[in-house]
CSV table of C-alpha atoms in Angstrom, one decimal:
chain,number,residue,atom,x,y,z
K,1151,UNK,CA,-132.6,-50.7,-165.5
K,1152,UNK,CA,-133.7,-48.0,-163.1
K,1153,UNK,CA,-131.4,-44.7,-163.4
K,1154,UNK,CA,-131.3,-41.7,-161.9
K,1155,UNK,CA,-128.8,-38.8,-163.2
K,1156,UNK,CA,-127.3,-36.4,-161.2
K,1157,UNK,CA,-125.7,-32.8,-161.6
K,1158,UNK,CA,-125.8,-28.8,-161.5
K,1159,UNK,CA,-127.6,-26.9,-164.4
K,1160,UNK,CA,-125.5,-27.6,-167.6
K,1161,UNK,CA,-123.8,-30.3,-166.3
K,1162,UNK,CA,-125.0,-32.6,-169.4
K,1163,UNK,CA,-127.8,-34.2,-167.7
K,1164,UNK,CA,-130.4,-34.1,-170.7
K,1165,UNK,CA,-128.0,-35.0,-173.3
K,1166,UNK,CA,-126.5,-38.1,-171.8
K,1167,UNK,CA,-130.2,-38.9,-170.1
K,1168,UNK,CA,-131.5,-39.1,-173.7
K,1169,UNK,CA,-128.1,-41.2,-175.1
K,1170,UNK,CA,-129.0,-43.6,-172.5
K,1171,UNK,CA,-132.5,-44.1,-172.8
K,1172,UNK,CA,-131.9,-44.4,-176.7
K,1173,UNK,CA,-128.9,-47.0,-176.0
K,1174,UNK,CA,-130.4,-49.3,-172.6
K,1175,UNK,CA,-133.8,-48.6,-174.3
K,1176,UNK,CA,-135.7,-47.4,-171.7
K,1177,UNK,CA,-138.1,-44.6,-171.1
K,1178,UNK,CA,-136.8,-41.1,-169.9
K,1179,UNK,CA,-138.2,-39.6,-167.7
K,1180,UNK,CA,-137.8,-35.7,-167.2
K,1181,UNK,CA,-138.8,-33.7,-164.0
K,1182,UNK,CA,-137.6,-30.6,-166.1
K,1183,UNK,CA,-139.6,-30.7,-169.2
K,1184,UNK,CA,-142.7,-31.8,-167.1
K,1185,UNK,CA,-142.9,-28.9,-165.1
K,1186,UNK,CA,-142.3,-26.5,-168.4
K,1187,UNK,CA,-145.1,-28.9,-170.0
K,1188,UNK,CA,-147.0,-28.8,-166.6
K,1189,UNK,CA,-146.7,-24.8,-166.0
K,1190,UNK,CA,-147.4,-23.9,-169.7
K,1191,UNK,CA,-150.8,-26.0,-169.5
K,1192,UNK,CA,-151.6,-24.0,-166.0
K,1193,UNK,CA,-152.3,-27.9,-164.4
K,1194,UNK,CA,-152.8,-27.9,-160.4
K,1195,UNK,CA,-149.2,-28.7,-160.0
K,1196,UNK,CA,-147.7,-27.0,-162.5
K,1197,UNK,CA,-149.6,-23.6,-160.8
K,1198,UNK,CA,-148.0,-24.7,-157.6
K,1199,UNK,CA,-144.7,-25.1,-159.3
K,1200,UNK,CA,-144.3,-22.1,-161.5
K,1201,UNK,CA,-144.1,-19.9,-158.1
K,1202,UNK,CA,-140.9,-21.6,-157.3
K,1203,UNK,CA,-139.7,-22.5,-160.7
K,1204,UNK,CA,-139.8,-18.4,-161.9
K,1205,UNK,CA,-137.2,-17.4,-158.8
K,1206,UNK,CA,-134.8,-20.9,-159.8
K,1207,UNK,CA,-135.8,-22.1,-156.7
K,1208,UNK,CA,-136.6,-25.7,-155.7
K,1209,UNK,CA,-140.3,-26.9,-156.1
K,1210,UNK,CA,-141.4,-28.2,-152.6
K,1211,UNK,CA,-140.2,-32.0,-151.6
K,1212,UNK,CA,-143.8,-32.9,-151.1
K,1213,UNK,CA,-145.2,-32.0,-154.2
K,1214,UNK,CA,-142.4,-33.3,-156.5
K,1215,UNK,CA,-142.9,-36.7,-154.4
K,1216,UNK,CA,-146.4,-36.4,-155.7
K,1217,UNK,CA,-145.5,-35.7,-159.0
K,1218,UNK,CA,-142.7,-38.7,-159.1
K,1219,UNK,CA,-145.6,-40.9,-157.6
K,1220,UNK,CA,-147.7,-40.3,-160.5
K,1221,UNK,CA,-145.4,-40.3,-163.2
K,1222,UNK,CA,-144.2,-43.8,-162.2
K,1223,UNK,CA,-147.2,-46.0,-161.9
K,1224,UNK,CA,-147.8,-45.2,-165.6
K,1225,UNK,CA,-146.9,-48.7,-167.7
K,1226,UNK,CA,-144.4,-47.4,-169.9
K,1227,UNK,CA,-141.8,-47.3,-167.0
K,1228,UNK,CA,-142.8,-50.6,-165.7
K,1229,UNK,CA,-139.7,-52.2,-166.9
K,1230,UNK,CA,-137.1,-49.6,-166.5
K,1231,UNK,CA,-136.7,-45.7,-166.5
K,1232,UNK,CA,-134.4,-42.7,-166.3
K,1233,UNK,CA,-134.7,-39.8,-164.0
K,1234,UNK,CA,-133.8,-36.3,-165.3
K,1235,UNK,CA,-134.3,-33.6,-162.8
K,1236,UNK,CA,-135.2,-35.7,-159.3
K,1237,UNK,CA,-134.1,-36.2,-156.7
K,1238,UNK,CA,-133.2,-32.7,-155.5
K,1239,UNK,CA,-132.8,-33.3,-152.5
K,1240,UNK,CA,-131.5,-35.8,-149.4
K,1241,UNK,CA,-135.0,-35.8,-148.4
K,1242,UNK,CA,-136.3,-36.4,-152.1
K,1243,UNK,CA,-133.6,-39.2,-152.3
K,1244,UNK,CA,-135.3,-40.8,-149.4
K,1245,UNK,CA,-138.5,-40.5,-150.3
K,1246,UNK,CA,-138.1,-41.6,-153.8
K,1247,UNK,CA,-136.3,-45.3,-152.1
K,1248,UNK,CA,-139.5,-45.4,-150.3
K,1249,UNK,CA,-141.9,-45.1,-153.3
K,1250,UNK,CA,-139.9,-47.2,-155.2
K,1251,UNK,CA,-140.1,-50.1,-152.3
K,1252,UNK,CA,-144.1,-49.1,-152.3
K,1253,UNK,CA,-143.4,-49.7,-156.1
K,1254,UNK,CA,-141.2,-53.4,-155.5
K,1255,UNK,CA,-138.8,-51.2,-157.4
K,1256,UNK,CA,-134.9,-51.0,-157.1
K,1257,UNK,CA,-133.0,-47.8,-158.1
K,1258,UNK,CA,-130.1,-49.8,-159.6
K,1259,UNK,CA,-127.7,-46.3,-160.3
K,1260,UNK,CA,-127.2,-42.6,-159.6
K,1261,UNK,CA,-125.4,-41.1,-161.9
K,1262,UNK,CA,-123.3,-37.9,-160.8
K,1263,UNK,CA,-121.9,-35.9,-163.8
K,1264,UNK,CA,-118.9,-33.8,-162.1
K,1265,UNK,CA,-118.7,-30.4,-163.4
K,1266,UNK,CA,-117.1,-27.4,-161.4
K,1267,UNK,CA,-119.0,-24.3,-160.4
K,1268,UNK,CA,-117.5,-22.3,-163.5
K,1269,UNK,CA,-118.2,-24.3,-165.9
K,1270,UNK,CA,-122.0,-24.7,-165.1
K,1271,UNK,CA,-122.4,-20.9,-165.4
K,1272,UNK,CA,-120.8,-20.9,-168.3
K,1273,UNK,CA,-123.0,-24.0,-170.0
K,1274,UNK,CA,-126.0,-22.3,-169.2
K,1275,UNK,CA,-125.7,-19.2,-169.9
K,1276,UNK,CA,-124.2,-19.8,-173.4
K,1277,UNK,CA,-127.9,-22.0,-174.0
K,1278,UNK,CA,-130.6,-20.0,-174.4
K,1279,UNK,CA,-133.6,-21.4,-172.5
K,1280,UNK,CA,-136.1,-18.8,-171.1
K,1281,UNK,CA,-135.6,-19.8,-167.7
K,1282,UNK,CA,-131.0,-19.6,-168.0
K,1283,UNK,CA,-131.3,-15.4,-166.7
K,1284,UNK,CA,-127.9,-15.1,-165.1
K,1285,UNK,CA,-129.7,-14.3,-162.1
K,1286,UNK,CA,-131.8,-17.4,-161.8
K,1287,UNK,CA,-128.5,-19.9,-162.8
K,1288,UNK,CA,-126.4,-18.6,-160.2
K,1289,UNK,CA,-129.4,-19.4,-157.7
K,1290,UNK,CA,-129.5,-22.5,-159.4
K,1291,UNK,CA,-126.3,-23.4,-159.1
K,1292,UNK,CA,-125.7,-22.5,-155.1
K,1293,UNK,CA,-129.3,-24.2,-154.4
K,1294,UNK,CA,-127.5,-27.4,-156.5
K,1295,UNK,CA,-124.3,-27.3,-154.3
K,1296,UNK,CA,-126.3,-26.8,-151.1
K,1297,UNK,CA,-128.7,-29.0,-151.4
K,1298,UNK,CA,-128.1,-31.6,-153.7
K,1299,UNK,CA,-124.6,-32.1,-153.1
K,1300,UNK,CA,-125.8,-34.5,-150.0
K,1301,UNK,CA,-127.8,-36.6,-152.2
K,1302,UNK,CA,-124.3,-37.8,-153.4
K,1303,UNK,CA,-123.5,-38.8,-149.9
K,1304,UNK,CA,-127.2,-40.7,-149.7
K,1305,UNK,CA,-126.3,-42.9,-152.7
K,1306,UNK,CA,-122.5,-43.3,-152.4
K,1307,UNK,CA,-123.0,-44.8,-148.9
K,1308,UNK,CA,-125.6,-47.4,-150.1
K,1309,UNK,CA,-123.1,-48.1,-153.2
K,1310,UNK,CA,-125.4,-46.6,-155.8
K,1311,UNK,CA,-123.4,-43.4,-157.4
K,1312,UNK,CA,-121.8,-43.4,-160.4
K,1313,UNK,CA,-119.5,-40.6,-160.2
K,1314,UNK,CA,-118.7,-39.4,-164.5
K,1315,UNK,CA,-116.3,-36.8,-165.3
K,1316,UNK,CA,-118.6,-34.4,-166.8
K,1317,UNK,CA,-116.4,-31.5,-167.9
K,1318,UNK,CA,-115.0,-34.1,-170.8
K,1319,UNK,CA,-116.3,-34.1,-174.4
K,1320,UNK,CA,-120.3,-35.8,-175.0
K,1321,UNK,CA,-118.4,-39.0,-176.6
K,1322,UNK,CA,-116.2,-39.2,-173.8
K,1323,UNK,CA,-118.6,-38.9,-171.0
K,1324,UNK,CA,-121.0,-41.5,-172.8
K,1325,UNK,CA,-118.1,-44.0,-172.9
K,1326,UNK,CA,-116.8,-43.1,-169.1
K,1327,UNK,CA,-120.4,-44.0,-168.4
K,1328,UNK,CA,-120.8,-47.5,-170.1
K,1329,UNK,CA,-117.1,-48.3,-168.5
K,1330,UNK,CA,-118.0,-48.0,-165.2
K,1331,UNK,CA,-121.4,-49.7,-166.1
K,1332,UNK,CA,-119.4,-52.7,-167.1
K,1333,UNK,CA,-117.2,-52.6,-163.8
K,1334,UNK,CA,-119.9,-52.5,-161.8
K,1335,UNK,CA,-122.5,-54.3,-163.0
K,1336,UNK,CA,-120.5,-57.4,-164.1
């Protein structure tokens, strides 16, 4: 199983990434957590992304493509894998269907955890990660409404996107998920 999962800062994205690697066993992968690992290590790319990264804004499309390349010719996402974090963008959401041909991969779905505007700013800024300033969330959230929003488009017209109600309780969400898994899939 090849997943991607999709949605605005605090929308849920890591907790239900890591419930379904644990429960389709597959590895997760996280775009998030490897530029924090990245830019705390000072590596080439994680230089390049901690520019961006410190203002909340979007790390360039053609060094994330890198990045994504990288990360999945490693063997322990030969058989499957979930994306946290990536695509960001239309252009990202392109790119990655080309690497993953280049790959004789399939993406089989996007998952899009719905969560209204409010409640985003109110997730993250009730965590308490270095980078959730109130500042940097709200540019967060209007860069995920203008440009990720038409990644939903990309996917829903190819039938790919999964569309979860994500303002629900974790239980909930997890067993909207597996419900339209079963529709869909069977």
């Amino acid at each position: 199983m090849r997943l991607i999962i999709l949605g605005g800062p605090g929308a849920g994205k890591g907790t239900q990434a890591q419930w379904l690697c644990n429960h389709l066993q597959i590895p997760l992968i996280s775009i998030g957590d490897l530029l924090r690992e990245a830019i705390a290590t000072q590596t080439t790319l994680g230089q390049m992304a901690q520019l961006y990264v410190e203002k909340g804004e979007l790390v360039p499309d053609q060094t994330m493509i890198q990045f994504v390349r990288q990360r999945l010719l490693e063997s322990d996402v030969s058989q499957g894998w979930l994306i946290d974090g990536y695509p960001r963008t239309a252009f990202q959401a392109e790119e990655l269907n080309f690497l993953l041909d280049d790959l004789g991969q399939k993406l089989n779905w996007a998952i899009y955890l719905q969560v209204s505007e409010e409640i985003l700013m109110n997730r993250c800024l009730q965590r308490s990660r270095a980078d959730d300033d109130p500042e940097i969330v709200r540019r967060r959230v209007e860069l995920f409404y203008e440009r990720t929003i038409p990644i939903l488009e990309y996917y829903e017209y190819r039938q790919r996107l999964l569309t979860i109600d994500g303002e629900q309780q974790v239980t909930q969400v997890q067993q909207q998920i597996l419900q339209q898994f079963r529709e869909f899939i069977i």
